[in-house]
mmCIF file of C-alpha atoms in Angstrom:
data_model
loop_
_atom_site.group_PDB
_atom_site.id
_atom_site.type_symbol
_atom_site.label_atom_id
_atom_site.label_comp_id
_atom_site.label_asym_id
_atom_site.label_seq_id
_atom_site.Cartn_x
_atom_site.Cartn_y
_atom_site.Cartn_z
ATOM 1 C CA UNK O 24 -58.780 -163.818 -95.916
ATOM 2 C CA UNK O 25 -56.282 -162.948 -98.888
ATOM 3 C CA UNK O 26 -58.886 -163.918 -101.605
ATOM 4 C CA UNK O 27 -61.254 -161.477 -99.744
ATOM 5 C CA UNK O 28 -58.407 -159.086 -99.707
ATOM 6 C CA UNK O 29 -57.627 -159.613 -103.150
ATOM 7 C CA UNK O 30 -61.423 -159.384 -104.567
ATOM 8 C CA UNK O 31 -61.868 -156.148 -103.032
ATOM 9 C CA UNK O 32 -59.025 -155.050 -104.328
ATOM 10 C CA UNK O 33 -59.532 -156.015 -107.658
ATOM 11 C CA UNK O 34 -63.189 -154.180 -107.300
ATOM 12 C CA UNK O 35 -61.584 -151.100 -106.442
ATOM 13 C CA UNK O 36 -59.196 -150.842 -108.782
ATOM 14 C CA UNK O 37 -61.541 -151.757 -111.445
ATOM 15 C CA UNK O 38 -63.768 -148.740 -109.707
ATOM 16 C CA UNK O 39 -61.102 -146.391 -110.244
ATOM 17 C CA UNK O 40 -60.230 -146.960 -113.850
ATOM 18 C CA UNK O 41 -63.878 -146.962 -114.371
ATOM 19 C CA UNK O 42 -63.939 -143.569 -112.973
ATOM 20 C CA UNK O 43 -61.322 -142.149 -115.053
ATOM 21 C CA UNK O 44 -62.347 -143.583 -118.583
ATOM 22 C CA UNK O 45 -65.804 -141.713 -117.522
ATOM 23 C CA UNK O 46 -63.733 -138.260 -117.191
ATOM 24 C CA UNK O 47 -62.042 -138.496 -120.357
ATOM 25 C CA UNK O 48 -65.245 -139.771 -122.108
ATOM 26 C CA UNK O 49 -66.601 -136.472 -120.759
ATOM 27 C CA UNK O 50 -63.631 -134.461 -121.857
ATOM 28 C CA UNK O 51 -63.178 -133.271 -118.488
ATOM 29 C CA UNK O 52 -59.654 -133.365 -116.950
ATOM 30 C CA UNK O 53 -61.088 -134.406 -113.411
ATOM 31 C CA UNK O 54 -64.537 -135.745 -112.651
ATOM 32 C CA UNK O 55 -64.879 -134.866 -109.072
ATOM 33 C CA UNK O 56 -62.718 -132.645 -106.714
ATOM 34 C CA UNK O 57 -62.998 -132.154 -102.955
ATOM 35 C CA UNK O 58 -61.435 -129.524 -100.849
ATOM 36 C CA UNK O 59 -61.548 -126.360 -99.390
ATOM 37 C CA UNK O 60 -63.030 -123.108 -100.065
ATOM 38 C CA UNK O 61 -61.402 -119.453 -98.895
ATOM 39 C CA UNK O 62 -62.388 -115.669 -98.616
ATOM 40 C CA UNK O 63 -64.957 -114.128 -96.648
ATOM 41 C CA UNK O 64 -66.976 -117.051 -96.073
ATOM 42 C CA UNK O 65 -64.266 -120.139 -95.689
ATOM 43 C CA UNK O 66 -65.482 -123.904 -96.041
ATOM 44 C CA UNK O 67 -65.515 -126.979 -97.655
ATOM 45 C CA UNK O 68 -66.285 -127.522 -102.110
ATOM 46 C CA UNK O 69 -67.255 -130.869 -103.666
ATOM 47 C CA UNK O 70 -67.368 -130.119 -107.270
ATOM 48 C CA UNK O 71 -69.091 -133.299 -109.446
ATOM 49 C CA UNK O 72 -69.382 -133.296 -113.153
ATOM 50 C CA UNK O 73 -72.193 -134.417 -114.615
ATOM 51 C CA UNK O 74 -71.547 -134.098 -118.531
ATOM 52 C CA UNK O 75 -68.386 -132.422 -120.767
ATOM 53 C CA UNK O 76 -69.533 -128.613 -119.771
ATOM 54 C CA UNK O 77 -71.908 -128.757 -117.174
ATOM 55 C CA UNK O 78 -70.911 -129.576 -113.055
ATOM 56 C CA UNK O 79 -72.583 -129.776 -109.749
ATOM 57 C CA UNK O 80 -70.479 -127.718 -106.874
ATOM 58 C CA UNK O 81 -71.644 -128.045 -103.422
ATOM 59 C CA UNK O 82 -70.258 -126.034 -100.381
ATOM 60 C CA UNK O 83 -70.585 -125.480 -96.993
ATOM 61 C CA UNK O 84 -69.672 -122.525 -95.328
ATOM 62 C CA UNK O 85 -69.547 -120.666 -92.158
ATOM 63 C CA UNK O 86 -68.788 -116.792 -91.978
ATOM 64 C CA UNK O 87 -68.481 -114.500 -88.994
ATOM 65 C CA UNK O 88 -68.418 -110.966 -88.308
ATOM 66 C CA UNK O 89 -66.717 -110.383 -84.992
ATOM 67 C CA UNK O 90 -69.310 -108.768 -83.292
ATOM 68 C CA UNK O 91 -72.119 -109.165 -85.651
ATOM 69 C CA UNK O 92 -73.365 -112.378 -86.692
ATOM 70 C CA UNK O 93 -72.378 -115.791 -87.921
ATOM 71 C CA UNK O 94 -73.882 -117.819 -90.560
ATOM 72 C CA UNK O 95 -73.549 -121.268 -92.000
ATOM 73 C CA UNK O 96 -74.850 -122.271 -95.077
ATOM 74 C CA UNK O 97 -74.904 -125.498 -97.787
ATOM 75 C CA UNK O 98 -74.712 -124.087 -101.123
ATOM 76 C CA UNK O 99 -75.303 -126.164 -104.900
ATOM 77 C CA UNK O 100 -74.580 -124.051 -107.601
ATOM 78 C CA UNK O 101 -75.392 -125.545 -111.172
ATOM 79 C CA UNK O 102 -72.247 -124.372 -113.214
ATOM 80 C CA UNK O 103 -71.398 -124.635 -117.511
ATOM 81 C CA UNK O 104 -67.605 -124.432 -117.723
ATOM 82 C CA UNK O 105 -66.018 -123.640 -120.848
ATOM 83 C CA UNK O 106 -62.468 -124.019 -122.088
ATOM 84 C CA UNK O 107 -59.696 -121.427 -122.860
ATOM 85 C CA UNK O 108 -58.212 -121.506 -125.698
ATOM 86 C CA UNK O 109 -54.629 -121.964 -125.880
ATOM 87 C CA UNK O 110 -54.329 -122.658 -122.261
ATOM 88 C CA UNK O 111 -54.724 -126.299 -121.254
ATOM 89 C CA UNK O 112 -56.491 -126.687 -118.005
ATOM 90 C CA UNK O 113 -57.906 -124.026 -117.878
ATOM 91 C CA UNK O 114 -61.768 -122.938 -118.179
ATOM 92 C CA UNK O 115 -63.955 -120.405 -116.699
ATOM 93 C CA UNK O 116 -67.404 -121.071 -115.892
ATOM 94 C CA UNK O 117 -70.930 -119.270 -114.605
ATOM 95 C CA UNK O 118 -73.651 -120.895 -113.145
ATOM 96 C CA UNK O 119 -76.701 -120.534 -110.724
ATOM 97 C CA UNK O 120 -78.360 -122.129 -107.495
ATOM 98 C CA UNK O 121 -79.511 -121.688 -103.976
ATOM 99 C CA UNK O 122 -78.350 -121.437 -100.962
ATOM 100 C CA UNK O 123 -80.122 -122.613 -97.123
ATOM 101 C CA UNK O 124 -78.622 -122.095 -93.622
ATOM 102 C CA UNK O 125 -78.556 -120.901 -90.400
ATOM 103 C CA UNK O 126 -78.083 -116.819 -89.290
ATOM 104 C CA UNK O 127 -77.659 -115.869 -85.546
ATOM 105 C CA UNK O 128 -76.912 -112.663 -84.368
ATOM 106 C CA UNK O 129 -74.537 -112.290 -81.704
ATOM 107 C CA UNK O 130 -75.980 -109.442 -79.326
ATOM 108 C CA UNK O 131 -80.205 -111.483 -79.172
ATOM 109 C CA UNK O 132 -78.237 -115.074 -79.800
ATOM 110 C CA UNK O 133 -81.452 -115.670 -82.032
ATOM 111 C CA UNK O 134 -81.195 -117.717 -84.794
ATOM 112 C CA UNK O 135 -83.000 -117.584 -87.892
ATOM 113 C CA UNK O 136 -83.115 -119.894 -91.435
ATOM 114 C CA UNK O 137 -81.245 -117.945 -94.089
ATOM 115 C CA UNK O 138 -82.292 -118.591 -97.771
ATOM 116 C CA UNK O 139 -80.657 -117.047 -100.873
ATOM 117 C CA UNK O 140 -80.184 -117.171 -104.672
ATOM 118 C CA UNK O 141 -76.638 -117.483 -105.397
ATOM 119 C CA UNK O 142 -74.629 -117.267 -108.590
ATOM 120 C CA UNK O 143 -71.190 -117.936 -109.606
ATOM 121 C CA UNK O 144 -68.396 -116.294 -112.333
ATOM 122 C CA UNK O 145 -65.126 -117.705 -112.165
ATOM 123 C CA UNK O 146 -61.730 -119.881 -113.508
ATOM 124 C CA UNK O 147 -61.165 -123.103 -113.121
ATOM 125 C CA UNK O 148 -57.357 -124.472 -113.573
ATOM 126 C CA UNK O 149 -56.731 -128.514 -113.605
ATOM 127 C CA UNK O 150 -52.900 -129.173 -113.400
ATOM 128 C CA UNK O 151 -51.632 -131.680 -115.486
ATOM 129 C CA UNK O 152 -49.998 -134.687 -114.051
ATOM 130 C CA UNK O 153 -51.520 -133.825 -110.613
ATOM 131 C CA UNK O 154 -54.852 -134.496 -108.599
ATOM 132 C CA UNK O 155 -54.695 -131.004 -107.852
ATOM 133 C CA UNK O 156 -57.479 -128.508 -108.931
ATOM 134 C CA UNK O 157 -57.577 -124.850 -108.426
ATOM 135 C CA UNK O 158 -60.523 -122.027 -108.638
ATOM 136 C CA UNK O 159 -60.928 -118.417 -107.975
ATOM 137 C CA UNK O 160 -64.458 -117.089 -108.701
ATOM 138 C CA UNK O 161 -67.218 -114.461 -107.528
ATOM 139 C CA UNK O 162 -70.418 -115.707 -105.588
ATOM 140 C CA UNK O 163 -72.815 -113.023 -105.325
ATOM 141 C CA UNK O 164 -75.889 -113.954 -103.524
ATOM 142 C CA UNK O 165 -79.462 -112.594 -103.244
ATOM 143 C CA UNK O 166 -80.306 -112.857 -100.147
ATOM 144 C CA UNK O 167 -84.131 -113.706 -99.756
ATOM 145 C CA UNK O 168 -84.186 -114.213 -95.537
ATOM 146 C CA UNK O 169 -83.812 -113.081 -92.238
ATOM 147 C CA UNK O 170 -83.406 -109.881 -94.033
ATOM 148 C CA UNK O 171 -83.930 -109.279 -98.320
ATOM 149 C CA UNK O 172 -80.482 -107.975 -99.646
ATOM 150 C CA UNK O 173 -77.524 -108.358 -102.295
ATOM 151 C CA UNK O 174 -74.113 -109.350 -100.978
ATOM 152 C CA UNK O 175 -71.529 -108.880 -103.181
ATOM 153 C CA UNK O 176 -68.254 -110.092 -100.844
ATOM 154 C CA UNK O 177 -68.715 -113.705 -101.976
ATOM 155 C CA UNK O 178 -65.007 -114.063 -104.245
ATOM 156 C CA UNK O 179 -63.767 -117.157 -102.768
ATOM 157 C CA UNK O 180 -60.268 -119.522 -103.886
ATOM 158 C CA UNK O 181 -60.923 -123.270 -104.029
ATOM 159 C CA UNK O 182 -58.012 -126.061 -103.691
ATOM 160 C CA UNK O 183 -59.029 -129.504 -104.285
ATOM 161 C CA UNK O 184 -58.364 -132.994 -104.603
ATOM 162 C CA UNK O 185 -59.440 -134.108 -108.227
ATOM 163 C CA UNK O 186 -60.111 -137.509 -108.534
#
Protein backbone atom coordinates (compact mmCIF):
# COMPACT_ATOMS: atom_id res chain seq x y z
CA UNK A 1 0.00 0.00 0.00
CA UNK A 2 2.79 2.74 0.72
CA UNK A 3 4.69 1.94 -2.58
CA UNK A 4 1.26 2.49 -4.30
CA UNK A 5 0.96 5.57 -2.24
CA UNK A 6 4.28 6.65 -2.97
CA UNK A 7 4.17 5.97 -6.96
CA UNK A 8 1.22 8.02 -7.29
CA UNK A 9 2.63 10.47 -5.58
CA UNK A 10 5.68 10.67 -7.30
CA UNK A 11 3.38 10.77 -10.70
CA UNK A 12 1.69 13.69 -9.50
CA UNK A 13 4.22 15.63 -8.48
CA UNK A 14 6.13 14.95 -11.54
CA UNK A 15 2.57 16.09 -13.30
CA UNK A 16 2.70 19.28 -11.64
CA UNK A 17 6.21 20.42 -12.35
CA UNK A 18 5.51 19.27 -15.78
CA UNK A 19 2.72 21.64 -15.87
CA UNK A 20 4.55 24.57 -14.75
CA UNK A 21 7.83 24.25 -16.93
CA UNK A 22 4.99 24.20 -19.86
CA UNK A 23 3.70 27.80 -18.55
CA UNK A 24 6.94 29.36 -18.41
CA UNK A 25 8.00 27.73 -21.75
CA UNK A 26 4.89 29.57 -22.97
CA UNK A 27 5.75 32.78 -21.23
CA UNK A 28 2.55 32.75 -19.58
CA UNK A 29 2.41 33.40 -15.79
CA UNK A 30 -0.44 30.70 -15.29
CA UNK A 31 -1.48 28.01 -17.73
CA UNK A 32 -4.95 27.34 -16.63
CA UNK A 33 -7.29 29.18 -14.11
CA UNK A 34 -10.70 28.14 -12.80
CA UNK A 35 -13.21 30.20 -11.00
CA UNK A 36 -15.96 32.34 -11.06
CA UNK A 37 -17.42 34.83 -13.27
CA UNK A 38 -19.63 38.13 -12.02
CA UNK A 39 -21.98 40.91 -13.48
CA UNK A 40 -25.13 40.58 -15.16
CA UNK A 41 -24.82 37.13 -16.13
CA UNK A 42 -22.82 35.33 -12.99
CA UNK A 43 -21.10 31.79 -13.50
CA UNK A 44 -18.31 29.73 -13.66
CA UNK A 45 -14.62 30.60 -16.19
CA UNK A 46 -12.04 27.94 -17.09
CA UNK A 47 -9.47 29.84 -18.92
CA UNK A 48 -6.69 27.28 -20.79
CA UNK A 49 -3.73 28.52 -22.67
CA UNK A 50 -2.86 27.05 -25.57
CA UNK A 51 0.40 28.98 -26.78
CA UNK A 52 2.41 32.39 -25.31
CA UNK A 53 -0.59 34.87 -26.60
CA UNK A 54 -3.39 32.94 -27.52
CA UNK A 55 -6.07 31.11 -24.68
CA UNK A 56 -9.21 29.12 -24.65
CA UNK A 57 -11.91 30.62 -21.93
CA UNK A 58 -14.95 28.66 -21.37
CA UNK A 59 -17.98 29.79 -19.20
CA UNK A 60 -21.13 28.91 -18.10
CA UNK A 61 -23.64 31.18 -17.13
CA UNK A 62 -27.09 31.67 -15.98
CA UNK A 63 -28.87 35.20 -15.97
CA UNK A 64 -32.32 36.19 -14.82
CA UNK A 65 -34.56 39.00 -15.13
CA UNK A 66 -37.04 38.92 -12.29
CA UNK A 67 -40.01 38.73 -14.13
CA UNK A 68 -38.75 38.22 -17.56
CA UNK A 69 -36.74 35.39 -18.50
CA UNK A 70 -33.78 33.27 -17.53
CA UNK A 71 -31.11 31.94 -19.62
CA UNK A 72 -28.17 29.63 -19.31
CA UNK A 73 -25.56 29.41 -21.61
CA UNK A 74 -21.80 27.60 -22.24
CA UNK A 75 -19.68 30.09 -23.81
CA UNK A 76 -15.76 29.46 -25.59
CA UNK A 77 -14.33 32.52 -26.55
CA UNK A 78 -10.93 32.24 -28.55
CA UNK A 79 -8.85 35.13 -26.90
CA UNK A 80 -4.93 36.78 -28.00
CA UNK A 81 -3.68 38.42 -24.80
CA UNK A 82 -1.01 40.81 -24.93
CA UNK A 83 1.29 42.24 -22.29
CA UNK A 84 1.53 45.76 -20.69
CA UNK A 85 4.36 47.26 -20.62
CA UNK A 86 5.83 48.25 -17.46
CA UNK A 87 3.29 46.45 -15.48
CA UNK A 88 4.08 42.82 -14.69
CA UNK A 89 1.05 40.66 -14.74
CA UNK A 90 -0.76 42.38 -16.43
CA UNK A 91 -2.23 42.00 -20.16
CA UNK A 92 -5.33 42.84 -21.91
CA UNK A 93 -6.74 40.71 -24.46
CA UNK A 94 -9.74 40.49 -27.33
CA UNK A 95 -11.00 37.57 -28.77
CA UNK A 96 -14.10 35.89 -30.45
CA UNK A 97 -16.50 32.74 -30.18
CA UNK A 98 -19.96 31.42 -29.73
CA UNK A 99 -22.20 30.97 -27.43
CA UNK A 100 -25.34 27.92 -27.08
CA UNK A 101 -28.00 27.65 -24.32
CA UNK A 102 -31.20 27.52 -23.07
CA UNK A 103 -33.92 30.79 -22.94
CA UNK A 104 -37.33 30.41 -21.10
CA UNK A 105 -39.60 33.00 -20.54
CA UNK A 106 -41.24 33.22 -17.35
CA UNK A 107 -45.00 34.27 -18.11
CA UNK A 108 -45.45 30.92 -21.37
CA UNK A 109 -42.61 28.79 -19.23
CA UNK A 110 -41.48 27.91 -22.93
CA UNK A 111 -38.15 27.25 -23.53
CA UNK A 112 -36.22 27.83 -26.50
CA UNK A 113 -32.24 27.09 -27.72
CA UNK A 114 -30.41 30.41 -27.61
CA UNK A 115 -27.40 30.81 -30.03
CA UNK A 116 -25.09 33.85 -30.25
CA UNK A 117 -21.76 35.30 -31.48
CA UNK A 118 -19.92 36.59 -28.63
CA UNK A 119 -16.79 38.67 -28.31
CA UNK A 120 -14.57 39.73 -25.61
CA UNK A 121 -12.26 43.15 -24.67
CA UNK A 122 -10.71 43.08 -21.46
CA UNK A 123 -7.52 42.94 -18.65
CA UNK A 124 -6.12 40.25 -17.38
CA UNK A 125 -3.92 40.64 -13.97
CA UNK A 126 -1.76 37.41 -12.67
CA UNK A 127 -0.43 38.18 -9.09
CA UNK A 128 2.87 37.25 -8.42
CA UNK A 129 3.64 34.75 -5.78
CA UNK A 130 -0.07 33.69 -5.77
CA UNK A 131 -2.43 31.16 -7.69
CA UNK A 132 -4.67 33.94 -7.88
CA UNK A 133 -5.83 35.45 -11.27
CA UNK A 134 -8.03 38.37 -11.83
CA UNK A 135 -10.12 39.78 -15.04
CA UNK A 136 -12.52 42.49 -15.79
CA UNK A 137 -13.65 42.59 -19.46
CA UNK A 138 -16.72 43.41 -21.87
CA UNK A 139 -18.70 40.46 -23.59
CA UNK A 140 -20.94 41.79 -26.09
CA UNK A 141 -22.93 39.21 -27.82
CA UNK A 142 -24.91 38.97 -31.09
CA UNK A 143 -27.59 37.31 -30.42
CA UNK A 144 -28.68 35.04 -33.44
CA UNK A 145 -31.92 33.05 -31.54
CA UNK A 146 -35.06 32.96 -29.98
CA UNK A 147 -34.99 36.51 -31.02
CA UNK A 148 -31.92 38.38 -33.47
CA UNK A 149 -30.39 41.25 -31.28
CA UNK A 150 -27.12 42.96 -29.77
CA UNK A 151 -26.68 42.89 -26.01
CA UNK A 152 -24.30 45.03 -24.80
CA UNK A 153 -24.63 44.35 -20.67
CA UNK A 154 -22.11 41.49 -20.89
CA UNK A 155 -18.93 43.37 -18.56
CA UNK A 156 -18.28 40.64 -16.23
CA UNK A 157 -15.15 40.30 -13.21
CA UNK A 158 -13.43 36.90 -13.13
CA UNK A 159 -11.48 35.45 -9.90
CA UNK A 160 -9.65 32.34 -10.40
CA UNK A 161 -7.51 29.71 -9.30
CA UNK A 162 -4.33 29.68 -11.62
CA UNK A 163 -2.66 26.63 -11.70
Amino acid sequence: MKKLFLLFLTIGVFGLSQQQAQAQELGTDYRNAIGGRFGIANGITFKHFIDNDRALDFIVNFRSKKDSYSTFRVIGLYEFHNPINNAPGLKWYYGAGGGVGVYTNKHTDNSEVALSFDGVLGLDYKFTGAPINVSLDWKPALEITPDTGFDAEGFGLSIRFAF
